[in-house]
PDB file of C-alpha atoms in Angstrom:
ATOM      1  CA  MET A   1       3.662  -1.452  23.846  1.00  0.00           C
ATOM      2  CA  SER A   2       2.613  -2.599  20.390  1.00  0.00           C
ATOM      3  CA  ILE A   3       2.533  -1.303  16.856  1.00  0.00           C
ATOM      4  CA  THR A   4       0.171  -2.514  14.154  1.00  0.00           C
ATOM      5  CA  GLY A   5      -0.053  -1.544  10.532  1.00  0.00           C
ATOM      6  CA  MET A   6      -0.940  -2.460   6.994  1.00  0.00           C
ATOM      7  CA  LEU A   7       1.059  -1.863   3.825  1.00  0.00           C
ATOM      8  CA  GLU A   8      -0.344  -2.164   0.303  1.00  0.00           C
ATOM      9  CA  THR A   9       2.325  -3.228  -2.229  1.00  0.00           C
ATOM     10  CA  PRO A  10       2.219  -4.539  -5.814  1.00  0.00           C
ATOM     11  CA  GLY A  11       3.035  -7.981  -4.356  1.00  0.00           C
ATOM     12  CA  GLY A  12       0.119  -7.937  -1.930  1.00  0.00           C
ATOM     13  CA  THR A  13      -1.126  -6.588   1.366  1.00  0.00           C
ATOM     14  CA  ILE A  14       1.084  -6.941   4.439  1.00  0.00           C
ATOM     15  CA  ASP A  15      -0.438  -6.807   7.926  1.00  0.00           C
ATOM     16  CA  VAL A  16       2.131  -6.382  10.715  1.00  0.00           C
ATOM     17  CA  GLU A  17       1.965  -6.448  14.500  1.00  0.00           C
ATOM     18  CA  ALA A  18       5.042  -5.847  16.653  1.00  0.00           C
ATOM     19  CA  TYR A  19       5.273  -5.689  20.425  1.00  0.00           C
ATOM     20  CA  LEU A  20       7.848  -5.593  23.216  1.00  0.00           C
ATOM     21  CA  ASN A  21       8.080  -8.520  25.600  1.00  0.00           C
ATOM     22  CA  GLU A  22       8.795  -8.266  29.338  1.00  0.00           C
ATOM     23  CA  ASP A  23      12.447  -9.252  28.738  1.00  0.00           C
ATOM     24  CA  SER A  24      12.829  -6.316  26.273  1.00  0.00           C
ATOM     25  CA  SER A  25      12.921  -8.604  23.238  1.00  0.00           C
ATOM     26  CA  MET A  26      10.515  -7.918  20.393  1.00  0.00           C
ATOM     27  CA  THR A  27       7.975 -10.168  18.707  1.00  0.00           C
ATOM     28  CA  VAL A  28       6.935  -9.417  15.137  1.00  0.00           C
ATOM     29  CA  LYS A  29       4.017 -11.143  13.401  1.00  0.00           C
ATOM     30  CA  PHE A  30       3.093 -10.622   9.774  1.00  0.00           C
ATOM     31  CA  SER A  31       0.657 -11.864   7.182  1.00  0.00           C
ATOM     32  CA  LEU A  32       1.093 -11.286   3.443  1.00  0.00           C
ATOM     33  CA  THR A  33      -1.931 -11.762   1.182  1.00  0.00           C
ATOM     34  CA  THR A  34      -1.061 -11.826  -2.522  1.00  0.00           C
ATOM     35  CA  PRO A  35      -3.350 -10.411  -5.224  1.00  0.00           C
ATOM     36  CA  GLU A  36      -4.279 -14.048  -6.026  1.00  0.00           C
ATOM     37  CA  GLY A  37      -5.462 -14.587  -2.450  1.00  0.00           C
ATOM     38  CA  ARG A  38      -2.538 -16.743  -1.272  1.00  0.00           C
ATOM     39  CA  VAL A  39      -1.448 -16.100   2.336  1.00  0.00           C
ATOM     40  CA  VAL A  40       2.024 -16.328   3.899  1.00  0.00           C
ATOM     41  CA  LYS A  41       2.369 -15.883   7.669  1.00  0.00           C
ATOM     42  CA  GLY A  42       5.349 -15.433   9.930  1.00  0.00           C
ATOM     43  CA  LYS A  43       6.334 -14.812  13.518  1.00  0.00           C
ATOM     44  CA  PHE A  44       9.761 -13.763  14.801  1.00  0.00           C
ATOM     45  CA  SER A  45      11.297 -13.089  18.208  1.00  0.00           C
ATOM     46  CA  ILE A  46      14.188 -10.630  18.113  1.00  0.00           C
ATOM     47  CA  SER A  47      16.710 -10.109  20.932  1.00  0.00           C
ATOM     48  CA  SER A  48      17.201  -6.647  22.382  1.00  0.00           C
ATOM     49  CA  ASP A  49      20.883  -7.452  23.018  1.00  0.00           C
ATOM     50  CA  ASP A  50      22.200  -7.840  19.477  1.00  0.00           C
ATOM     51  CA  GLY A  51      19.242  -8.004  17.086  1.00  0.00           C
ATOM     52  CA  SER A  52      19.529 -11.741  16.506  1.00  0.00           C
ATOM     53  CA  GLY A  53      16.388 -13.812  16.535  1.00  0.00           C
ATOM     54  CA  GLU A  54      14.421 -16.783  15.343  1.00  0.00           C
ATOM     55  CA  GLY A  55      11.020 -17.547  14.005  1.00  0.00           C
ATOM     56  CA  GLU A  56       8.991 -19.396  11.455  1.00  0.00           C
ATOM     57  CA  ILE A  57       7.253 -18.772   8.169  1.00  0.00           C
ATOM     58  CA  ILE A  58       4.233 -20.734   6.945  1.00  0.00           C
ATOM     59  CA  ASP A  59       3.679 -20.470   3.199  1.00  0.00           C
ATOM     60  CA  SER A  60       0.354 -20.567   1.386  1.00  0.00           C
ATOM     61  CA  ASP A  61       0.674 -24.344   0.876  1.00  0.00           C
ATOM     62  CA  GLY A  62       1.082 -24.962   4.618  1.00  0.00           C
ATOM     63  CA  ASN A  63       4.838 -25.623   4.510  1.00  0.00           C
ATOM     64  CA  THR A  64       6.688 -24.418   7.614  1.00  0.00           C
ATOM     65  CA  TYR A  65      10.195 -22.949   7.549  1.00  0.00           C
ATOM     66  CA  ARG A  66      12.407 -22.231  10.562  1.00  0.00           C
ATOM     67  CA  VAL A  67      14.340 -18.972  10.294  1.00  0.00           C
ATOM     68  CA  VAL A  68      17.415 -17.916  12.280  1.00  0.00           C
ATOM     69  CA  LEU A  69      18.428 -14.244  12.119  1.00  0.00           C
ATOM     70  CA  ARG A  70      22.035 -13.572  13.146  1.00  0.00           C
ATOM     71  CA  ALA A  71      23.378 -10.366  14.689  1.00  0.00           C
ATOM     72  CA  ASP A  72      25.695  -9.828  11.696  1.00  0.00           C
ATOM     73  CA  GLY A  73      22.714  -9.586   9.328  1.00  0.00           C
ATOM     74  CA  THR A  74      22.998 -13.093   7.878  1.00  0.00           C
ATOM     75  CA  TYR A  75      20.222 -15.662   8.176  1.00  0.00           C
ATOM     76  CA  GLU A  76      19.405 -19.336   7.707  1.00  0.00           C
ATOM     77  CA  ILE A  77      16.116 -20.808   6.510  1.00  0.00           C
ATOM     78  CA  CYS A  78      15.375 -24.515   7.027  1.00  0.00           C
ATOM     79  CA  ASP A  79      12.429 -26.513   5.741  1.00  0.00           C
ATOM     80  CA  SER A  80      10.615 -29.200   7.731  1.00  0.00           C
ATOM     81  CA  SER A  81      12.953 -31.932   6.425  1.00  0.00           C
ATOM     82  CA  GLY A  82      16.016 -30.078   7.746  1.00  0.00           C
ATOM     83  CA  ARG A  83      17.323 -28.740   4.421  1.00  0.00           C
ATOM     84  CA  CYS A  84      18.781 -25.293   5.045  1.00  0.00           C
ATOM     85  CA  SER A  85      19.981 -22.353   3.001  1.00  0.00           C
ATOM     86  CA  SER A  86      21.530 -19.069   3.985  1.00  0.00           C
TER      87      SER A  86
END
């Protein structure tokens, strides 16, 4: 089962695709295109057990960030050199 959609916002256009995996986890992909034409993409896998997950974001300059989503709603974002913030 999958869901796709598009949302127009003042910050740009967001295209989203979400689907269930065989193990009942969910994968969410998105692409944000700003009014200036810059594109940010992301892909996340989210657990069906507790809502935790992980994924990556690629910004419009090609930089990749690893993202960890925790079940308590907190998160951590790390750049390619290993610097992290939460």
